[in-house]
Short mmCIF file of C-alpha atoms in Angstrom, two decimals:
data_model
loop_
_atom_site.label_atom_id
_atom_site.label_comp_id
_atom_site.label_asym_id
_atom_site.label_seq_id
_atom_site.Cartn_x
_atom_site.Cartn_y
_atom_site.Cartn_z
CA MET A 26 48.15 -27.68 68.62
CA ALA A 27 47.19 -29.56 65.44
CA ARG A 28 43.91 -30.44 66.95
CA GLY A 29 43.15 -26.74 67.53
CA ARG A 30 43.89 -25.72 63.99
CA ALA A 31 41.65 -28.47 62.65
CA GLY A 32 38.92 -27.12 64.82
CA GLU A 33 39.35 -23.52 63.51
CA LYS A 34 39.35 -24.80 59.95
CA GLU A 35 36.06 -26.74 60.37
CA GLU A 36 34.48 -23.84 62.17
CA GLY A 37 35.62 -21.57 59.20
CA GLU A 38 34.17 -23.74 56.56
CA LYS A 39 30.90 -23.98 58.47
CA HIS A 40 30.73 -20.22 58.44
CA ILE A 41 31.35 -19.99 54.68
CA GLY A 42 28.66 -22.60 54.22
CA LEU A 43 26.18 -20.59 56.18
CA LEU A 44 27.02 -17.47 54.18
CA LYS A 45 26.54 -19.14 50.78
CA LEU A 46 23.12 -20.61 52.01
CA ALA A 47 22.03 -17.14 53.07
CA GLN A 48 23.08 -15.55 49.67
CA THR A 49 21.18 -18.29 47.83
CA LEU A 50 18.12 -17.69 49.87
CA SER A 51 18.41 -14.01 49.33
CA PHE A 52 18.51 -14.46 45.61
CA LEU A 53 15.53 -16.60 45.57
CA LEU A 54 13.60 -14.12 47.61
CA ILE A 55 14.52 -11.34 45.22
CA PHE A 56 13.58 -13.66 41.99
CA MET A 57 10.15 -14.46 43.63
CA ALA A 58 9.55 -10.90 44.54
CA GLY A 59 10.18 -9.90 40.87
CA ILE A 60 7.75 -12.42 39.56
CA ILE A 61 5.08 -11.29 41.76
CA ILE A 62 5.78 -7.60 40.82
CA GLY A 63 5.79 -8.62 37.10
CA LEU A 64 2.46 -10.35 37.27
CA ALA A 65 0.81 -7.55 39.14
CA ALA A 66 2.09 -4.93 36.60
CA SER A 67 0.91 -7.06 33.62
CA SER A 68 -2.51 -7.49 35.18
CA HIS A 69 -2.64 -3.78 35.65
CA ILE A 70 -1.64 -3.02 32.02
CA ASP A 71 -4.13 -5.60 30.66
CA ARG A 72 -6.92 -3.92 32.58
CA TYR A 73 -5.75 -0.42 31.32
CA PHE A 74 -5.65 -1.38 27.51
CA ASN A 75 -8.92 -3.26 27.81
CA SER A 76 -10.61 -0.11 29.09
CA LEU A 77 -9.29 1.89 26.08
CA PRO A 78 -12.02 0.99 23.57
CA THR A 79 -14.86 2.37 25.87
CA THR A 80 -12.81 5.45 26.44
CA ALA A 81 -12.20 5.94 22.56
CA PHE A 82 -15.57 5.27 21.35
CA SER A 83 -17.00 7.79 24.03
CA SER A 84 -14.81 10.59 22.47
CA SER A 85 -15.78 13.01 19.60
CA SER A 86 -14.01 10.61 17.13
CA SER A 87 -16.25 7.72 17.60
CA ALA A 88 -18.16 8.13 14.41
CA ALA A 89 -15.26 8.04 12.25
CA LEU A 90 -13.79 4.96 14.04
CA GLN A 91 -17.08 3.13 13.78
CA THR A 92 -17.15 3.50 9.88
CA VAL A 93 -14.07 1.14 9.51
CA PRO A 94 -15.20 -2.15 8.27
CA ASP A 95 -14.44 -5.35 10.31
CA TYR A 96 -12.34 -7.53 7.95
CA SER A 97 -11.84 -10.10 10.62
CA ASN A 98 -14.47 -12.23 9.09
CA CYS A 99 -13.73 -12.75 5.42
CA THR A 100 -17.38 -13.83 4.76
CA VAL A 101 -18.78 -10.48 5.63
CA VAL A 102 -20.90 -8.91 2.86
CA HIS A 103 -20.34 -5.23 2.23
CA ARG A 104 -23.24 -3.16 1.15
CA ASP A 105 -21.31 -1.23 -1.56
CA CYS A 106 -20.37 -4.13 -3.87
CA ALA A 107 -21.57 -3.94 -7.46
CA GLY A 108 -23.60 -6.72 -8.95
CA GLY A 109 -23.02 -9.00 -11.97
CA GLU A 110 -23.44 -8.20 -15.56
CA ASP A 111 -26.63 -10.30 -16.10
CA GLU A 112 -28.72 -8.79 -13.58
CA ASN A 113 -31.76 -6.83 -14.41
CA HIS A 114 -31.83 -3.00 -13.42
CA ASP A 115 -34.78 -3.02 -11.22
CA ASP A 116 -35.20 -2.55 -7.43
CA ASP A 117 -34.81 -6.20 -6.63
CA ALA A 118 -31.62 -6.49 -8.69
CA ALA A 119 -30.22 -3.35 -7.07
CA GLU A 120 -30.81 -4.85 -3.68
CA LYS A 121 -29.11 -7.96 -4.72
CA ARG A 122 -26.16 -6.01 -6.02
CA ARG A 123 -25.66 -4.31 -2.76
CA ASP A 124 -25.72 -7.63 -0.92
CA ARG A 125 -23.11 -9.16 -3.07
CA ASP A 126 -20.01 -10.75 -1.33
CA CYS A 127 -17.01 -8.70 -2.09
CA TRP A 128 -14.78 -11.52 -1.27
CA SER A 129 -16.32 -14.03 -3.80
CA VAL A 130 -14.35 -15.36 -6.81
CA GLU A 131 -17.33 -13.95 -8.99
CA GLY A 132 -16.51 -10.41 -7.95
CA PHE A 133 -12.86 -10.94 -8.63
CA VAL A 134 -13.00 -12.62 -12.11
CA ARG A 135 -16.18 -10.74 -13.45
CA PRO A 136 -16.20 -7.09 -12.21
CA GLY A 137 -19.82 -6.02 -12.38
CA ASN A 138 -19.02 -2.22 -12.35
CA LEU A 139 -16.47 -0.63 -14.71
CA SER A 140 -16.12 2.32 -12.58
CA HIS A 141 -12.93 2.59 -10.46
CA GLY A 142 -10.40 5.17 -9.25
CA MET A 143 -7.20 3.31 -10.37
CA SER A 144 -4.39 5.21 -12.08
CA ASP A 145 -3.12 3.74 -15.35
CA ASP A 146 -0.10 2.25 -13.62
CA GLU A 147 -2.30 0.70 -11.08
CA LEU A 148 -4.71 -0.54 -13.72
CA PHE A 149 -2.06 -2.08 -15.89
CA TRP A 150 -0.51 -3.75 -12.85
CA ARG A 151 -3.81 -5.20 -11.80
CA ALA A 152 -4.65 -6.30 -15.37
CA SER A 153 -1.38 -8.07 -15.78
CA MET A 154 -2.09 -10.76 -13.21
CA VAL A 155 -2.04 -14.27 -14.70
CA PRO A 156 -3.40 -17.29 -12.70
CA VAL A 157 -0.75 -20.20 -12.68
CA LYS A 158 -3.38 -22.88 -12.06
CA GLU A 159 -4.72 -23.97 -15.32
CA GLU A 160 -8.20 -25.03 -14.32
CA TYR A 161 -10.94 -22.44 -13.67
CA PRO A 162 -13.00 -22.80 -10.31
CA TYR A 163 -16.13 -21.59 -12.15
CA GLU A 164 -17.98 -22.14 -15.49
CA ARG A 165 -16.01 -20.10 -17.93
CA ALA A 166 -17.63 -19.29 -21.41
CA PRO A 167 -14.76 -17.56 -23.55
CA LYS A 168 -15.98 -14.12 -24.58
CA VAL A 169 -14.98 -11.54 -27.23
CA ALA A 170 -14.34 -8.00 -25.76
CA PHE A 171 -15.59 -5.39 -28.25
CA MET A 172 -13.54 -2.22 -27.35
CA PHE A 173 -14.90 1.07 -28.75
CA LEU A 174 -12.49 4.07 -28.91
CA THR A 175 -14.82 6.98 -29.76
CA ARG A 176 -14.75 10.79 -29.94
CA GLY A 177 -18.27 10.91 -28.41
CA PRO A 178 -21.56 9.64 -29.81
CA LEU A 179 -21.89 6.03 -31.48
CA PRO A 180 -23.91 6.75 -34.65
CA MET A 181 -23.89 3.01 -35.51
CA LEU A 182 -25.18 1.99 -32.05
CA PRO A 183 -28.63 0.49 -33.20
CA LEU A 184 -26.78 -1.73 -35.68
CA TRP A 185 -24.36 -2.98 -32.99
CA GLU A 186 -27.12 -3.56 -30.58
CA LYS A 187 -28.83 -5.73 -33.23
CA PHE A 188 -25.68 -7.55 -33.92
CA PHE A 189 -25.20 -8.33 -30.14
CA ARG A 190 -28.76 -9.13 -29.40
CA GLY A 191 -29.27 -12.68 -27.89
CA ASN A 192 -25.36 -13.31 -27.63
CA GLU A 193 -24.71 -11.41 -24.38
CA LYS A 194 -23.20 -14.53 -22.63
CA TYR A 195 -20.32 -14.50 -25.17
CA LEU A 196 -19.41 -10.80 -25.40
CA SER A 197 -18.30 -7.83 -23.32
CA VAL A 198 -18.47 -4.23 -24.39
CA TYR A 199 -15.99 -1.53 -23.36
CA VAL A 200 -16.31 2.24 -24.49
CA HIS A 201 -13.67 4.87 -24.08
CA THR A 202 -15.14 8.32 -24.67
CA PRO A 203 -13.84 11.84 -24.03
CA PRO A 204 -13.91 12.58 -20.20
CA GLY A 205 -17.22 13.82 -19.02
CA TYR A 206 -19.26 12.48 -22.00
CA ASP A 207 -22.28 10.37 -20.82
CA MET A 208 -23.72 7.80 -23.23
CA ASN A 209 -27.51 7.90 -22.99
CA VAL A 210 -28.68 4.33 -23.82
CA SER A 211 -31.38 2.24 -22.29
CA SER A 212 -30.82 -0.22 -19.57
CA GLY A 213 -31.41 -3.14 -22.04
CA SER A 214 -28.58 -2.12 -24.32
CA ALA A 215 -25.25 -3.86 -24.49
CA PHE A 216 -23.73 -0.56 -24.14
CA TYR A 217 -25.46 0.39 -20.74
CA ASP A 218 -23.01 1.18 -18.02
CA ARG A 219 -20.09 0.16 -20.27
CA GLN A 220 -17.98 3.40 -20.36
CA ILE A 221 -14.59 2.82 -18.72
CA PRO A 222 -12.67 5.57 -16.71
CA SER A 223 -11.24 7.60 -19.60
CA GLN A 224 -8.74 10.32 -20.20
CA LYS A 225 -8.15 12.96 -22.84
CA VAL A 226 -7.14 11.68 -26.32
CA GLU A 227 -5.25 13.43 -29.16
CA TRP A 228 -5.09 12.13 -32.68
CA GLY A 229 -1.41 11.24 -33.70
CA SER A 230 -0.12 11.51 -29.99
CA PRO A 231 0.92 8.88 -27.49
CA LEU A 232 -2.41 9.72 -25.69
CA LEU A 233 -4.15 7.58 -28.45
CA THR A 234 -2.06 4.48 -27.57
CA ASP A 235 -2.66 5.17 -23.99
CA ALA A 236 -6.37 4.82 -24.56
CA GLU A 237 -5.90 1.51 -26.43
CA LYS A 238 -3.90 0.17 -23.53
CA ARG A 239 -6.43 1.44 -21.21
CA LEU A 240 -9.24 -0.41 -23.05
CA LEU A 241 -7.27 -3.49 -23.09
CA ALA A 242 -6.60 -3.36 -19.35
CA ASN A 243 -10.18 -2.66 -18.31
CA ALA A 244 -11.20 -5.72 -20.47
CA LEU A 245 -8.59 -7.98 -18.96
CA LEU A 246 -10.17 -7.51 -15.60
CA ASP A 247 -12.76 -9.82 -16.67
CA PHE A 248 -11.10 -13.36 -16.86
CA SER A 249 -13.79 -14.66 -19.33
CA ASN A 250 -12.68 -12.31 -21.98
CA GLU A 251 -10.41 -14.35 -24.40
CA ARG A 252 -10.31 -12.19 -27.59
CA PHE A 253 -10.01 -8.27 -27.87
CA ILE A 254 -11.07 -6.37 -30.93
CA LEU A 255 -10.54 -2.50 -31.11
CA LEU A 256 -13.22 -0.60 -32.97
CA SER A 257 -14.15 3.00 -33.69
CA GLU A 258 -17.59 4.70 -33.85
CA SER A 259 -17.43 4.45 -37.58
CA CYS A 260 -16.97 0.66 -37.61
CA VAL A 261 -19.60 -1.79 -38.58
CA PRO A 262 -19.80 -5.52 -38.46
CA VAL A 263 -20.18 -7.23 -42.01
CA TYR A 264 -21.05 -10.81 -40.65
CA ASN A 265 -23.48 -12.15 -37.90
CA PHE A 266 -22.19 -12.60 -34.42
CA SER A 267 -21.88 -16.43 -34.59
CA THR A 268 -19.61 -16.22 -37.50
CA VAL A 269 -17.34 -13.42 -35.88
CA TYR A 270 -17.19 -15.37 -32.58
CA SER A 271 -16.28 -18.69 -34.17
CA TYR A 272 -13.59 -17.04 -36.31
CA LEU A 273 -11.98 -15.25 -33.54
CA ILE A 274 -12.18 -17.87 -30.75
CA ASN A 275 -10.90 -20.70 -32.99
CA SER A 276 -8.13 -18.74 -34.50
CA ALA A 277 -4.57 -19.83 -33.62
CA TYR A 278 -3.36 -16.44 -34.45
CA SER A 279 -4.12 -12.80 -33.56
CA PHE A 280 -4.86 -10.15 -36.12
CA VAL A 281 -2.50 -7.34 -36.05
CA ASP A 282 -1.39 -5.48 -39.25
CA SER A 283 2.39 -5.42 -39.11
CA TYR A 284 4.59 -4.89 -42.20
CA ASP A 285 7.88 -3.27 -43.20
CA GLU A 286 7.39 -0.25 -45.44
CA PRO A 287 10.75 1.09 -46.93
CA THR A 288 9.50 4.67 -47.46
CA ARG A 289 9.48 7.94 -45.33
CA TYR A 290 6.04 6.96 -44.07
CA GLY A 291 7.39 3.65 -42.63
CA ARG A 292 11.07 3.26 -42.02
CA GLY A 293 11.54 7.14 -42.30
CA ARG A 294 9.72 7.51 -39.00
CA TYR A 295 12.08 5.42 -37.09
CA SER A 296 14.41 7.28 -34.62
CA ARG A 297 17.90 6.21 -34.00
CA LYS A 298 17.41 7.42 -30.40
CA MET A 299 15.62 4.05 -29.77
CA LEU A 300 18.81 2.28 -30.11
CA PRO A 301 20.09 -0.32 -28.81
CA ASP A 302 16.61 -1.67 -27.73
CA ILE A 303 14.73 -1.05 -30.99
CA LYS A 304 16.63 -1.45 -34.19
CA LEU A 305 15.48 -0.29 -37.68
CA HIS A 306 15.04 -3.94 -38.82
CA HIS A 307 12.52 -4.35 -35.91
CA TRP A 308 10.48 -1.38 -37.08
CA ARG A 309 6.90 -2.14 -38.42
CA LYS A 310 3.86 -0.20 -39.43
CA GLY A 311 0.22 -1.26 -39.47
CA SER A 312 -3.41 -0.31 -38.81
CA GLN A 313 -4.33 0.53 -35.24
CA TRP A 314 -7.51 -1.47 -35.47
CA PHE A 315 -6.10 -4.70 -34.06
CA GLU A 316 -7.52 -7.83 -32.73
CA VAL A 317 -5.47 -9.97 -30.14
CA ASN A 318 -5.88 -12.89 -27.82
CA ARG A 319 -5.61 -12.78 -24.05
CA LYS A 320 -2.03 -13.71 -23.74
CA LEU A 321 -0.85 -10.99 -26.30
CA ALA A 322 -3.21 -8.47 -24.54
CA ILE A 323 -1.28 -9.05 -21.31
CA TYR A 324 1.98 -8.65 -22.94
CA ILE A 325 1.12 -5.28 -24.41
CA ILE A 326 -0.37 -3.76 -21.29
CA SER A 327 2.59 -5.10 -19.31
CA ASP A 328 5.35 -3.50 -21.29
CA SER A 329 6.91 -0.34 -20.01
CA LYS A 330 10.47 -0.45 -21.37
CA TYR A 331 9.65 -0.32 -25.17
CA TYR A 332 6.55 1.86 -24.75
CA SER A 333 8.56 4.52 -23.02
CA LEU A 334 10.84 4.75 -26.07
CA PHE A 335 7.76 5.25 -28.28
CA LYS A 336 6.53 7.90 -25.95
CA GLN A 337 9.71 9.71 -26.07
CA PHE A 338 10.77 9.40 -29.78
CA CYS A 339 7.82 8.58 -31.83
CA ARG A 340 6.30 11.86 -32.30
CA PRO A 341 4.55 13.61 -35.43
CA ALA A 342 5.23 12.77 -38.10
CA CYS A 343 5.71 9.40 -36.42
CA TYR A 344 2.46 8.11 -34.93
CA PRO A 345 2.63 5.52 -32.06
CA ASP A 346 -0.84 4.06 -32.81
CA GLU A 347 0.57 2.87 -36.19
CA HIS A 348 3.91 1.67 -35.05
CA TYR A 349 4.02 0.59 -31.32
CA ILE A 350 1.86 -2.57 -31.31
CA PRO A 351 3.02 -3.73 -34.91
CA THR A 352 6.72 -3.26 -33.86
CA PHE A 353 6.43 -4.73 -30.38
CA LEU A 354 4.75 -7.89 -31.67
CA ASN A 355 7.07 -8.33 -34.50
CA MET A 356 10.02 -8.23 -32.06
CA PHE A 357 8.82 -10.74 -29.46
CA HIS A 358 5.60 -12.44 -30.74
CA GLY A 359 5.56 -12.30 -34.41
CA SER A 360 5.07 -16.24 -34.80
CA VAL A 361 1.52 -15.91 -33.35
CA ASN A 362 0.49 -13.04 -35.42
CA ALA A 363 -1.31 -13.19 -38.72
CA ASN A 364 0.19 -9.86 -39.84
CA ARG A 365 -3.19 -8.70 -41.14
CA SER A 366 -6.39 -6.92 -39.78
CA VAL A 367 -9.88 -8.25 -39.77
CA THR A 368 -11.32 -4.69 -40.29
CA TRP A 369 -11.59 -3.55 -43.89
CA VAL A 370 -10.66 0.12 -44.79
CA ASP A 371 -10.30 1.96 -48.04
CA TRP A 372 -7.09 3.82 -48.47
CA SER A 373 -7.30 4.28 -52.17
CA ILE A 374 -7.94 7.94 -51.98
CA GLY A 375 -4.70 8.75 -50.40
CA GLY A 376 -4.01 11.25 -47.73
CA PRO A 377 -3.90 10.68 -43.92
CA HIS A 378 -7.47 9.46 -43.69
CA PRO A 379 -9.34 6.71 -45.38
CA ALA A 380 -12.48 6.91 -47.59
CA THR A 381 -15.81 7.55 -45.76
CA TYR A 382 -19.04 5.91 -47.01
CA GLY A 383 -22.52 7.28 -46.67
CA ALA A 384 -25.99 6.38 -47.51
CA ASP A 385 -25.61 6.52 -51.32
CA ASN A 386 -22.62 4.03 -51.13
CA ILE A 387 -24.53 1.19 -49.15
CA THR A 388 -25.74 -1.41 -51.49
CA GLU A 389 -25.78 -5.28 -51.40
CA GLY A 390 -22.98 -5.45 -54.06
CA PHE A 391 -20.72 -3.12 -51.94
CA LEU A 392 -21.30 -5.06 -48.73
CA GLN A 393 -20.64 -8.45 -50.53
CA SER A 394 -17.34 -7.08 -51.94
CA ILE A 395 -16.11 -6.47 -48.41
CA ARG A 396 -17.46 -9.75 -47.17
CA LYS A 397 -15.88 -11.76 -50.04
CA ASN A 398 -12.61 -10.01 -50.84
CA GLU A 399 -11.06 -10.70 -54.24
CA THR A 400 -7.65 -11.48 -52.68
CA ASP A 401 -7.57 -14.65 -50.37
CA CYS A 402 -5.93 -14.63 -47.07
CA LEU A 403 -4.87 -17.31 -44.66
CA TYR A 404 -6.86 -18.34 -41.69
CA ASN A 405 -4.99 -20.89 -39.48
CA GLU A 406 -2.59 -21.42 -42.37
CA GLU A 407 -5.40 -22.28 -44.88
CA PRO A 408 -6.50 -20.10 -47.74
CA THR A 409 -9.88 -18.45 -47.33
CA SER A 410 -11.91 -15.56 -48.89
CA LEU A 411 -13.40 -14.72 -45.52
CA CYS A 412 -10.78 -12.11 -44.54
CA PHE A 413 -12.62 -9.15 -42.92
CA LEU A 414 -15.23 -9.36 -40.10
CA PHE A 415 -15.61 -5.51 -39.77
CA ALA A 416 -15.41 -2.43 -41.92
CA ARG A 417 -14.89 1.28 -41.71
CA LYS A 418 -15.33 4.13 -42.40
CA PHE A 419 -19.04 4.84 -42.32
CA ALA A 420 -20.83 8.18 -41.94
CA PRO A 421 -24.00 8.53 -39.70
CA SER A 422 -26.28 8.59 -42.89
CA ALA A 423 -25.16 5.01 -43.64
CA LEU A 424 -26.99 3.62 -40.57
CA ALA A 425 -30.51 3.28 -42.20
CA PRO A 426 -29.44 1.43 -45.31
CA LEU A 427 -27.04 -0.80 -43.25
CA MET A 428 -30.03 -1.61 -40.89
CA ASN A 429 -32.16 -2.54 -43.93
CA LEU A 430 -29.51 -4.86 -45.39
CA SER A 431 -28.37 -6.44 -42.08
CA SER A 432 -30.70 -9.37 -42.22
CA THR A 433 -30.59 -10.05 -45.88
CA VAL A 434 -26.89 -9.57 -46.53
CA MET A 435 -25.06 -9.66 -43.18
CA GLY A 436 -27.18 -12.39 -41.46
CA PHE A 437 -28.39 -10.64 -38.30
#
């Protein structure tokens, strides 16, 4: 009886073992079949997608698709790149400009073409970029950016061209004119192709300060620009280029007129609506014709918080061009500002505009009185009589006598 039960148990265990073996084999067969089906499907999908480009480019949209540049190779040269500033404007130079490598460092640090489609916000963001690495991977000669904010023609252009001549390696020119105005100058002029994308400007409104920031931002796109001077169409230089360049490049300070005026023309223009960010003791006034170094220029075009308050609450008879930069620098960067302008102007006649000088006023004695001012100023914390490098305001009739005296008095 016991032997019979043992046999039945052994037979049952054998049956269960065979059943498990069959299940295992079935699982393996299903698994292998799945792999084979997957490989076959993958091969079919690959062949399908590989055939798509041929189908796409045979369609009516093939022309549009083929115009997209191939960016897979970073060394590709795009034919629409602008050339450098130092190229001559002939057929060979034009061909050279078209062949320029868009990915080169040269194209990034020295834009050869001032035309662009950036909005102000995009421009200010782009211009605010600061390299962390101190060394430059190219030969950098520090330049002075001469930024002209004009209402149209430049009557003193021949004088400026004479002043710049032979010093092109150390300067850049930027001109903000009314939209649509076209400066007609020769290809050999320092002003050729130097108009920036401009917008409408109104005297006494925030649009005027917008234009100043727009000039700064466009000039900052050239990483060689180290100093930035704002000028008008009625400004003239009163020293030669080498004197101006040395004075600005070697200065430890920027030159922004910034002072506290406890009258209705100074503190009286302050609005309490600017609190708590801008307080009355921060408020400053000054001439709009500033000169700043690269670091301060970046701070100015990067600011949105404080400038938005000026755009909201500094309205006539408050003028942002006389208060925004003087106040902003006083609040955060006063220690690196000389608190004076390097552009001479005569306010002795009173009123909202300074005196204008014409042909009858231009004499050697008059120019020397500007060059060697009676009141000494400080340069790098040392007293000097050389306080002004430029002067305004000059009528078009003053050009001829200024040209005649430029070599004997001003040294160029």
